[in-house]
Amino acid sequence: MESVRVGLIGWGTVGCGVIRVLEENASVIRARLGFPLELARVADLDLETPRPVPVAREKLTQNAREILEDPGIQIVVELIGGLEPARSFILEALERGKHVVTANKALLAHHGNELFEHAERHGGSIGFEASVAGGIPLLKSLREGLAGNKVDTIFGILNGTGNYILTRMTEEGLAFADALREAQEKGYAEADPTLDVDGIDTAHKLAIAGAMAFGTPIRFDQVYVEGIRQIDPLDVQFATEFGYQLKLLAIGRHVNGQLEMRVHPTLIPSSHVLASVRGAYNAVHLHGNAVGSIMLYGLGAGMMPTGSAVVADIMDIARDLASGVVNRVPPLSFLPENTQDIPIRPMEDVTTKYYFRFSAVDRPGVLSKISGILGENAISIAAVIQKGREVEGAVPIVMLTHEAQERAVRKSLEAIDRLDIVRGPTRIIRIEDSENSHVERE
């Protein structure tokens, strides 16, 4: 094969990373493939804003159709983000016999099942390594490196923005708003940080990775999601006193014939390997029945790490083109006919440990009333801190529990928050400790 021609739709941050990797590592890429990758065309609505990686004018266009309709372009790289027109571009590219690479986790989380079915129908392939954890080869590990395992657990930090904010709140005692502002100033957070701080970005990624790990369709709408907007520095401080660190975690588990798929702020022991993951880094703990526990760590976003993952997908597809095969490895790891609609465990049925912070008036009998309601709902207290100082007119009482069911916790807190001795809603953070960070599959 003389070369493989690539068309790039989206000349933004990641697009620039792809172009730079293709240019700077051209000799390495050719040595590994046996032929070059040729960037034939780049489409973007804005061709005037200066970019860190320039493109020859004759290769630029504002019309993505020039890429989709070019019979000489074999691989289309979609990097514009969002649901539309990205979805339509990918569908048309596949219909025209092209292969696709995308970093669009939101699109895959919402429409991935449709896109993969469309690719199979038209004999095309979709590469999407860059959609989850940026430059960390998480999806390739699930698809190939761990192919001989029953993977029962995905447990990790999949959003660098949220991790940066929580790191600054932990290490400097910053309020959430101040840590967010700093993240935006440093370019770690968007002007509208909703997807990152509300946990939605992490949920997109968990839905994709979970489908690959557990052999199910992508079901983003069934992932339980909580963000970090309500995290108070006081809770970060108490967590530290108990020997925990606070992280926004993606948790996927296959246990007792059901899947847990949840994203929320989580306390983990300070000794846990994930507790040391600082700043904008990502890290994912995986557990397979043969390999045991492993962890992948690195930059989960950014121009070059994400560009690296996109180029790896381009190279995989180029090898298949040279060999005359398509989808030698199924995109979601399992053959489509062998995927299973494994039920998602409702959040109310999840059992874990909990951190509670009650804001109560300073009078005798308060602790006994609160603990009495918890006891009535089979919630056992593991540890208590009661501070004498007032915070906003109330005294904080902090409790850690043994394992309890979410349904019982919610019922208890509804009753406690109605007490006249309690000021404001109880703060709740779930706990995952080292002894229950993975659960063996049946």
Short mmCIF file of C-alpha atoms in Angstrom, two decimals:
data_model
loop_
_atom_site.label_atom_id
_atom_site.label_comp_id
_atom_site.label_asym_id
_atom_site.label_seq_id
_atom_site.Cartn_x
_atom_site.Cartn_y
_atom_site.Cartn_z
CA MET A 1 0.00 0.00 0.00
CA GLU A 2 1.46 3.38 -1.02
CA SER A 3 -0.35 5.45 1.64
CA VAL A 4 -3.60 5.91 3.53
CA ARG A 5 -5.32 9.27 3.08
CA VAL A 6 -6.98 10.91 6.07
CA GLY A 7 -9.54 13.72 6.24
CA LEU A 8 -9.85 15.72 9.48
CA ILE A 9 -13.09 17.48 10.45
CA GLY A 10 -12.32 19.89 13.30
CA TRP A 11 -9.17 22.01 13.53
CA GLY A 12 -9.38 22.71 17.27
CA THR A 13 -7.15 21.73 20.16
CA VAL A 14 -7.32 17.99 19.56
CA GLY A 15 -7.19 18.44 15.79
CA CYS A 16 -3.94 20.35 16.19
CA GLY A 17 -2.60 17.54 18.34
CA VAL A 18 -3.42 14.97 15.67
CA ILE A 19 -1.71 17.03 12.97
CA ARG A 20 1.39 17.53 15.12
CA VAL A 21 1.68 13.82 15.93
CA LEU A 22 1.26 12.91 12.26
CA GLU A 23 3.97 15.42 11.29
CA GLU A 24 6.50 15.01 14.09
CA ASN A 25 6.25 11.21 14.27
CA ALA A 26 5.83 10.56 10.56
CA SER A 27 9.00 8.44 10.35
CA VAL A 28 8.02 6.33 13.37
CA ILE A 29 4.51 5.85 12.01
CA ARG A 30 5.84 4.79 8.61
CA ALA A 31 8.35 2.42 10.20
CA ARG A 32 5.54 0.74 12.13
CA LEU A 33 2.99 0.64 9.31
CA GLY A 34 5.26 0.15 6.32
CA PHE A 35 3.60 3.06 4.50
CA PRO A 36 2.81 6.72 5.31
CA LEU A 37 -0.37 8.36 6.55
CA GLU A 38 -1.27 11.35 4.40
CA LEU A 39 -3.33 14.20 5.83
CA ALA A 40 -5.31 15.03 2.71
CA ARG A 41 -7.83 17.61 3.93
CA VAL A 42 -8.78 19.60 7.05
CA ALA A 43 -12.25 21.09 7.47
CA ASP A 44 -13.29 23.75 9.97
CA LEU A 45 -15.73 26.66 9.89
CA ASP A 46 -13.04 28.98 11.26
CA LEU A 47 -9.96 29.07 9.08
CA GLU A 48 -8.68 32.48 10.21
CA THR A 49 -7.91 32.09 13.92
CA PRO A 50 -4.19 31.33 14.38
CA ARG A 51 -3.51 27.76 15.49
CA PRO A 52 -0.45 26.33 17.27
CA VAL A 53 -0.16 23.86 14.39
CA PRO A 54 -0.58 25.42 10.93
CA VAL A 55 -1.95 23.65 7.86
CA ALA A 56 -1.15 24.41 4.22
CA ARG A 57 -3.87 26.63 2.79
CA GLU A 58 -4.61 24.29 -0.11
CA LYS A 59 -5.58 21.54 2.35
CA LEU A 60 -8.07 23.69 4.27
CA THR A 61 -11.79 23.91 3.64
CA GLN A 62 -14.87 25.20 5.44
CA ASN A 63 -17.00 22.53 3.86
CA ALA A 64 -16.87 19.10 5.51
CA ARG A 65 -18.60 17.64 2.46
CA GLU A 66 -15.37 17.99 0.53
CA ILE A 67 -13.96 15.33 2.86
CA LEU A 68 -17.06 13.13 2.95
CA GLU A 69 -17.42 13.13 -0.84
CA ASP A 70 -13.75 12.65 -1.70
CA PRO A 71 -13.42 9.02 -2.88
CA GLY A 72 -9.68 9.09 -2.20
CA ILE A 73 -10.06 9.73 1.55
CA GLN A 74 -10.26 6.41 3.36
CA ILE A 75 -10.41 7.54 7.01
CA VAL A 76 -12.50 10.45 8.34
CA VAL A 77 -11.52 11.86 11.73
CA GLU A 78 -14.39 13.66 13.52
CA LEU A 79 -13.20 16.12 16.17
CA ILE A 80 -15.92 18.79 16.23
CA GLY A 81 -17.69 17.42 19.32
CA GLY A 82 -21.38 17.65 20.18
CA LEU A 83 -24.19 15.47 18.85
CA GLU A 84 -24.98 17.17 15.56
CA PRO A 85 -23.72 17.51 12.88
CA ALA A 86 -21.08 15.04 14.16
CA ARG A 87 -23.55 12.13 14.14
CA SER A 88 -24.70 12.87 10.60
CA PHE A 89 -21.12 13.24 9.35
CA ILE A 90 -20.14 9.86 10.78
CA LEU A 91 -23.22 8.10 9.42
CA GLU A 92 -22.61 9.51 5.94
CA ALA A 93 -18.90 8.69 6.02
CA LEU A 94 -19.74 5.06 6.81
CA GLU A 95 -22.40 4.95 4.11
CA ARG A 96 -19.79 6.14 1.61
CA GLY A 97 -17.49 3.26 2.54
CA LYS A 98 -15.09 5.23 4.71
CA HIS A 99 -13.82 4.40 8.17
CA VAL A 100 -14.13 6.79 11.10
CA VAL A 101 -12.08 7.87 14.10
CA THR A 102 -13.67 10.07 16.77
CA ALA A 103 -12.90 11.45 20.23
CA ASN A 104 -16.56 12.34 20.81
CA LYS A 105 -17.56 10.67 24.09
CA ALA A 106 -20.90 12.49 24.35
CA LEU A 107 -21.92 11.31 20.89
CA LEU A 108 -20.89 7.72 21.62
CA ALA A 109 -22.61 7.74 25.01
CA HIS A 110 -25.89 8.89 23.42
CA HIS A 111 -25.72 7.31 19.95
CA GLY A 112 -22.88 4.79 20.06
CA ASN A 113 -25.10 1.72 19.69
CA GLU A 114 -26.64 3.19 16.53
CA LEU A 115 -23.26 4.19 15.10
CA PHE A 116 -21.64 0.79 15.67
CA GLU A 117 -24.62 -0.99 14.11
CA HIS A 118 -24.37 1.37 11.12
CA ALA A 119 -20.66 0.67 10.78
CA GLU A 120 -21.24 -3.09 10.78
CA ARG A 121 -24.03 -2.76 8.22
CA HIS A 122 -21.81 -0.82 5.82
CA GLY A 123 -18.60 -2.74 6.42
CA GLY A 124 -16.85 0.12 8.18
CA SER A 125 -15.04 0.60 11.46
CA ILE A 126 -15.04 3.26 14.16
CA GLY A 127 -11.99 4.02 16.30
CA PHE A 128 -12.70 5.85 19.55
CA GLU A 129 -9.79 5.34 21.94
CA ALA A 130 -9.51 9.09 22.53
CA SER A 131 -13.10 9.31 23.78
CA VAL A 132 -12.19 7.91 27.22
CA ALA A 133 -9.17 8.94 29.30
CA GLY A 134 -7.36 10.82 26.53
CA GLY A 135 -3.87 9.44 26.01
CA ILE A 136 -4.32 6.52 28.44
CA PRO A 137 -4.91 3.31 26.42
CA LEU A 138 -7.85 2.24 28.56
CA LEU A 139 -10.17 1.04 25.80
CA LYS A 140 -7.43 -0.85 23.97
CA SER A 141 -6.57 -2.54 27.28
CA LEU A 142 -10.19 -3.63 27.71
CA ARG A 143 -10.56 -4.66 24.07
CA GLU A 144 -7.27 -6.50 23.62
CA GLY A 145 -4.90 -6.61 26.59
CA LEU A 146 -7.55 -7.97 28.97
CA ALA A 147 -9.49 -9.93 26.35
CA GLY A 148 -8.91 -13.22 28.20
CA ASN A 149 -10.37 -11.86 31.46
CA LYS A 150 -13.76 -11.51 33.01
CA VAL A 151 -13.46 -7.86 34.06
CA ASP A 152 -15.61 -7.20 37.11
CA THR A 153 -14.55 -3.69 38.14
CA ILE A 154 -13.75 -0.28 36.66
CA PHE A 155 -12.91 2.17 39.40
CA GLY A 156 -11.25 5.48 38.71
CA ILE A 157 -10.78 9.16 37.98
CA LEU A 158 -11.88 9.96 34.43
CA ASN A 159 -12.14 13.75 34.52
CA GLY A 160 -9.07 15.91 34.97
CA THR A 161 -11.02 19.12 35.60
CA GLY A 162 -12.88 17.67 38.56
CA ASN A 163 -9.72 16.10 39.94
CA TYR A 164 -7.83 19.39 39.66
CA ILE A 165 -10.59 21.22 41.56
CA LEU A 166 -10.73 18.62 44.35
CA THR A 167 -6.94 18.58 44.58
CA ARG A 168 -6.85 22.34 45.13
CA MET A 169 -9.68 22.16 47.67
CA THR A 170 -7.78 19.45 49.56
CA GLU A 171 -4.30 20.92 49.45
CA GLU A 172 -5.10 24.63 49.78
CA GLY A 173 -8.49 24.63 51.48
CA LEU A 174 -10.06 26.53 48.57
CA ALA A 175 -13.81 26.85 48.21
CA PHE A 176 -15.29 25.12 45.16
CA ALA A 177 -15.93 28.42 43.35
CA ASP A 178 -12.35 29.58 43.87
CA ALA A 179 -10.86 26.26 42.74
CA LEU A 180 -13.09 26.28 39.66
CA ARG A 181 -12.04 29.82 38.78
CA GLU A 182 -8.39 28.82 39.06
CA ALA A 183 -9.00 25.78 36.84
CA GLN A 184 -10.60 28.01 34.23
CA GLU A 185 -7.72 30.49 34.36
CA LYS A 186 -5.23 27.65 33.80
CA GLY A 187 -7.25 26.20 30.92
CA TYR A 188 -8.29 23.03 32.74
CA ALA A 189 -11.97 23.99 32.81
CA GLU A 190 -14.26 25.37 30.11
CA ALA A 191 -16.11 28.67 30.45
CA ASP A 192 -19.20 26.50 30.95
CA PRO A 193 -17.89 23.70 33.21
CA THR A 194 -21.23 21.89 33.54
CA LEU A 195 -20.22 18.61 31.88
CA ASP A 196 -17.10 18.32 34.03
CA VAL A 197 -18.21 19.46 37.49
CA ASP A 198 -21.67 17.86 37.33
CA GLY A 199 -20.16 14.46 36.56
CA ILE A 200 -21.72 14.15 33.10
CA ASP A 201 -18.41 13.88 31.25
CA THR A 202 -17.31 11.11 33.61
CA ALA A 203 -20.64 9.32 33.10
CA HIS A 204 -20.22 9.47 29.31
CA LYS A 205 -16.85 7.75 29.67
CA LEU A 206 -18.07 5.16 32.18
CA ALA A 207 -20.97 4.23 29.88
CA ILE A 208 -18.54 3.54 27.03
CA ALA A 209 -15.87 1.75 29.07
CA GLY A 210 -18.49 -0.23 31.00
CA ALA A 211 -20.02 -1.54 27.79
CA MET A 212 -16.60 -2.78 26.71
CA ALA A 213 -15.71 -4.28 30.08
CA PHE A 214 -18.98 -6.06 30.77
CA GLY A 215 -20.25 -6.94 27.27
CA THR A 216 -23.41 -4.83 27.31
CA PRO A 217 -24.87 -2.11 25.08
CA ILE A 218 -23.93 1.49 25.93
CA ARG A 219 -26.54 2.75 28.42
CA PHE A 220 -25.62 6.25 29.49
CA ASP A 221 -29.17 7.02 30.61
CA GLN A 222 -28.88 4.39 33.36
CA VAL A 223 -25.65 5.68 34.91
CA TYR A 224 -26.24 7.32 38.30
CA VAL A 225 -24.59 10.76 38.35
CA GLU A 226 -23.68 13.30 41.03
CA GLY A 227 -21.21 16.15 40.62
CA ILE A 228 -18.95 18.14 42.92
CA ARG A 229 -20.63 21.56 43.07
CA GLN A 230 -21.92 20.95 46.60
CA ILE A 231 -18.58 19.86 48.06
CA ASP A 232 -17.65 22.07 51.00
CA PRO A 233 -14.07 22.60 52.24
CA LEU A 234 -15.34 21.58 55.67
CA ASP A 235 -16.14 18.09 54.37
CA VAL A 236 -12.72 17.84 52.72
CA GLN A 237 -11.17 18.75 56.09
CA PHE A 238 -13.21 16.18 58.03
CA ALA A 239 -12.43 13.51 55.43
CA THR A 240 -8.72 14.14 55.97
CA GLU A 241 -9.16 13.78 59.73
CA PHE A 242 -10.70 10.36 59.17
CA GLY A 243 -7.84 9.35 56.84
CA TYR A 244 -9.65 9.74 53.53
CA GLN A 245 -9.22 11.69 50.28
CA LEU A 246 -12.13 12.95 48.21
CA LYS A 247 -12.29 12.06 44.51
CA LEU A 248 -14.92 12.19 41.78
CA LEU A 249 -15.03 8.52 40.81
CA ALA A 250 -16.50 6.44 38.03
CA ILE A 251 -17.50 3.09 39.51
CA GLY A 252 -18.59 0.14 37.38
CA ARG A 253 -19.06 -3.30 38.92
CA HIS A 254 -20.46 -6.62 37.78
CA VAL A 255 -21.75 -8.43 40.85
CA ASN A 256 -24.52 -10.93 41.54
CA GLY A 257 -25.84 -10.76 37.99
CA GLN A 258 -26.24 -6.99 38.00
CA LEU A 259 -24.15 -3.95 37.12
CA GLU A 260 -23.45 -0.97 39.31
CA MET A 261 -22.80 2.06 37.11
CA ARG A 262 -22.36 5.22 39.15
CA VAL A 263 -20.47 8.52 39.23
CA HIS A 264 -20.27 10.58 42.42
CA PRO A 265 -17.87 12.22 44.89
CA THR A 266 -16.28 9.41 46.86
CA LEU A 267 -14.04 9.07 49.90
CA ILE A 268 -11.16 6.65 49.49
CA PRO A 269 -8.45 5.85 52.04
CA SER A 270 -5.42 8.15 51.86
CA SER A 271 -3.34 4.98 51.42
CA HIS A 272 -5.24 3.96 48.28
CA VAL A 273 -3.21 4.32 45.08
CA LEU A 274 -5.87 6.59 43.54
CA ALA A 275 -5.61 9.02 46.47
CA SER A 276 -2.20 10.14 45.21
CA VAL A 277 -3.53 11.11 41.76
CA ARG A 278 -3.31 14.91 41.77
CA GLY A 279 -4.18 17.78 39.50
CA ALA A 280 -5.54 17.15 36.01
CA TYR A 281 -4.37 13.54 35.82
CA ASN A 282 -6.62 10.51 35.30
CA ALA A 283 -6.18 7.02 36.72
CA VAL A 284 -8.24 3.88 36.35
CA HIS A 285 -8.15 0.74 38.47
CA LEU A 286 -9.31 -2.41 36.70
CA HIS A 287 -9.82 -5.90 38.10
CA GLY A 288 -9.94 -9.05 36.00
CA ASN A 289 -10.35 -12.58 37.25
CA ALA A 290 -7.08 -13.70 35.64
CA VAL A 291 -4.85 -10.62 35.76
CA GLY A 292 -5.97 -9.35 39.15
CA SER A 293 -5.78 -5.61 39.84
CA ILE A 294 -4.03 -3.18 37.50
CA MET A 295 -3.96 0.61 37.23
CA LEU A 296 -3.56 2.90 34.24
CA TYR A 297 -2.40 6.47 34.87
CA GLY A 298 -1.71 9.56 32.79
CA LEU A 299 -3.09 12.70 31.21
CA GLY A 300 -6.73 12.21 30.32
CA ALA A 301 -7.03 15.25 28.06
CA GLY A 302 -5.00 17.85 26.22
CA MET A 303 -3.80 18.46 22.70
CA MET A 304 -0.97 15.93 22.50
CA PRO A 305 -2.22 13.07 24.73
CA THR A 306 -5.59 13.00 22.97
CA GLY A 307 -3.96 13.48 19.58
CA SER A 308 -1.77 10.46 20.37
CA ALA A 309 -4.85 8.29 20.96
CA VAL A 310 -6.52 9.47 17.75
CA VAL A 311 -3.43 8.67 15.68
CA ALA A 312 -3.22 5.20 17.27
CA ASP A 313 -6.76 4.52 16.02
CA ILE A 314 -5.89 5.81 12.55
CA MET A 315 -2.94 3.43 12.49
CA ASP A 316 -5.06 0.45 13.59
CA ILE A 317 -7.54 1.09 10.78
CA ALA A 318 -4.72 1.67 8.29
CA ARG A 319 -3.27 -1.77 9.18
CA ASP A 320 -6.67 -3.35 8.60
CA LEU A 321 -6.94 -1.60 5.22
CA ALA A 322 -3.51 -2.90 4.25
CA SER A 323 -4.51 -6.43 5.32
CA GLY A 324 -7.93 -6.31 3.68
CA VAL A 325 -9.86 -6.90 6.92
CA VAL A 326 -12.40 -4.85 8.87
CA ASN A 327 -13.16 -5.00 12.59
CA ARG A 328 -10.84 -7.91 13.27
CA VAL A 329 -11.41 -6.99 16.91
CA PRO A 330 -15.02 -5.96 17.68
CA PRO A 331 -15.19 -2.23 18.54
CA LEU A 332 -16.91 -2.89 21.88
CA SER A 333 -14.69 -5.93 22.58
CA PHE A 334 -17.54 -8.47 22.49
CA LEU A 335 -19.12 -9.74 19.29
CA PRO A 336 -22.42 -7.86 18.80
CA GLU A 337 -24.45 -11.07 18.91
CA ASN A 338 -22.87 -11.97 22.24
CA THR A 339 -23.60 -8.76 24.12
CA GLN A 340 -26.02 -9.12 27.02
CA ASP A 341 -28.58 -6.73 28.43
CA ILE A 342 -27.32 -7.09 32.00
CA PRO A 343 -29.66 -5.26 34.42
CA ILE A 344 -28.36 -2.09 36.05
CA ARG A 345 -28.76 -2.11 39.82
CA PRO A 346 -30.96 0.80 40.95
CA MET A 347 -29.03 3.25 43.11
CA GLU A 348 -31.46 2.63 45.97
CA ASP A 349 -30.26 -0.98 46.10
CA VAL A 350 -26.54 -0.17 46.21
CA THR A 351 -24.75 -1.03 49.45
CA THR A 352 -21.68 0.92 50.54
CA LYS A 353 -20.29 2.93 53.45
CA TYR A 354 -21.21 6.57 54.08
CA TYR A 355 -19.97 9.86 55.45
CA PHE A 356 -22.66 12.12 56.99
CA ARG A 357 -22.28 15.69 58.21
CA PHE A 358 -25.23 16.93 60.23
CA SER A 359 -25.66 20.59 61.19
CA ALA A 360 -27.34 20.45 64.58
CA VAL A 361 -28.11 22.82 67.43
CA ASP A 362 -25.82 22.54 70.46
CA ARG A 363 -28.02 20.89 73.07
CA PRO A 364 -28.08 17.57 75.00
CA GLY A 365 -29.64 14.54 73.31
CA VAL A 366 -28.97 15.58 69.72
CA LEU A 367 -26.57 12.74 68.99
CA SER A 368 -28.88 10.13 70.50
CA LYS A 369 -31.84 11.29 68.36
CA ILE A 370 -29.81 11.12 65.17
CA SER A 371 -28.24 7.77 65.98
CA GLY A 372 -31.65 6.42 67.02
CA ILE A 373 -33.14 7.11 63.57
CA LEU A 374 -30.11 5.56 61.88
CA GLY A 375 -30.42 2.47 64.10
CA GLU A 376 -34.12 2.09 63.24
CA ASN A 377 -33.04 1.76 59.59
CA ALA A 378 -30.25 -0.75 60.25
CA ILE A 379 -27.46 1.79 59.74
CA SER A 380 -24.54 1.11 62.05
CA ILE A 381 -22.16 3.93 63.04
CA ALA A 382 -18.44 3.27 62.68
CA ALA A 383 -16.98 6.59 63.89
CA VAL A 384 -18.12 10.04 65.07
CA ILE A 385 -16.55 13.49 65.30
CA GLN A 386 -18.51 16.22 67.08
CA LYS A 387 -16.99 19.68 67.01
CA GLY A 388 -17.83 22.23 69.69
CA ARG A 389 -17.42 25.21 67.36
CA GLU A 390 -20.43 26.54 65.50
CA VAL A 391 -20.57 26.76 61.69
CA GLU A 392 -23.36 29.06 60.44
CA GLY A 393 -25.25 28.79 63.72
CA ALA A 394 -24.99 25.03 64.10
CA VAL A 395 -22.52 22.47 65.39
CA PRO A 396 -21.23 19.92 62.83
CA ILE A 397 -21.61 16.26 63.73
CA VAL A 398 -19.76 13.93 61.39
CA MET A 399 -20.38 10.19 61.21
CA LEU A 400 -18.95 7.33 59.23
CA THR A 401 -21.11 4.24 58.82
CA HIS A 402 -20.55 0.59 58.20
CA GLU A 403 -22.05 -0.75 54.98
CA ALA A 404 -25.66 0.26 54.51
CA GLN A 405 -28.20 0.24 51.71
CA GLU A 406 -28.80 3.52 49.89
CA ARG A 407 -32.56 3.16 50.29
CA ALA A 408 -32.23 2.99 54.09
CA VAL A 409 -29.84 5.94 54.08
CA ARG A 410 -32.23 8.14 52.12
CA LYS A 411 -35.14 7.18 54.38
CA SER A 412 -33.11 7.96 57.49
CA LEU A 413 -31.87 11.34 56.26
CA GLU A 414 -35.37 12.42 55.26
CA ALA A 415 -36.47 11.82 58.85
CA ILE A 416 -33.36 13.41 60.39
CA ASP A 417 -33.55 16.53 58.25
CA ARG A 418 -37.12 17.10 59.49
CA LEU A 419 -35.99 17.25 63.12
CA ASP A 420 -36.17 20.70 64.73
CA ILE A 421 -32.64 20.20 66.07
CA VAL A 422 -31.15 19.99 62.54
CA ARG A 423 -30.28 23.09 60.54
CA GLY A 424 -30.10 22.47 56.81
CA PRO A 425 -29.82 19.29 54.78
CA THR A 426 -27.36 16.60 55.77
CA ARG A 427 -24.23 16.34 53.64
CA ILE A 428 -23.62 12.82 52.37
CA ILE A 429 -20.57 11.34 50.64
CA ARG A 430 -20.20 7.66 49.80
CA ILE A 431 -17.09 5.74 50.84
CA GLU A 432 -15.15 3.11 48.91
CA ASP A 433 -12.34 1.61 50.94
CA SER A 434 -9.56 -0.75 49.91
CA GLU A 435 -11.42 -3.84 51.03
CA ASN A 436 -14.42 -3.23 48.76
CA SER A 437 -12.76 -1.50 45.80
CA HIS A 438 -13.57 -4.52 43.67
CA VAL A 439 -16.14 -7.28 43.91
CA GLU A 440 -15.61 -10.67 42.35
CA ARG A 441 -17.94 -11.63 39.56
CA GLU A 442 -20.09 -14.70 40.21
#
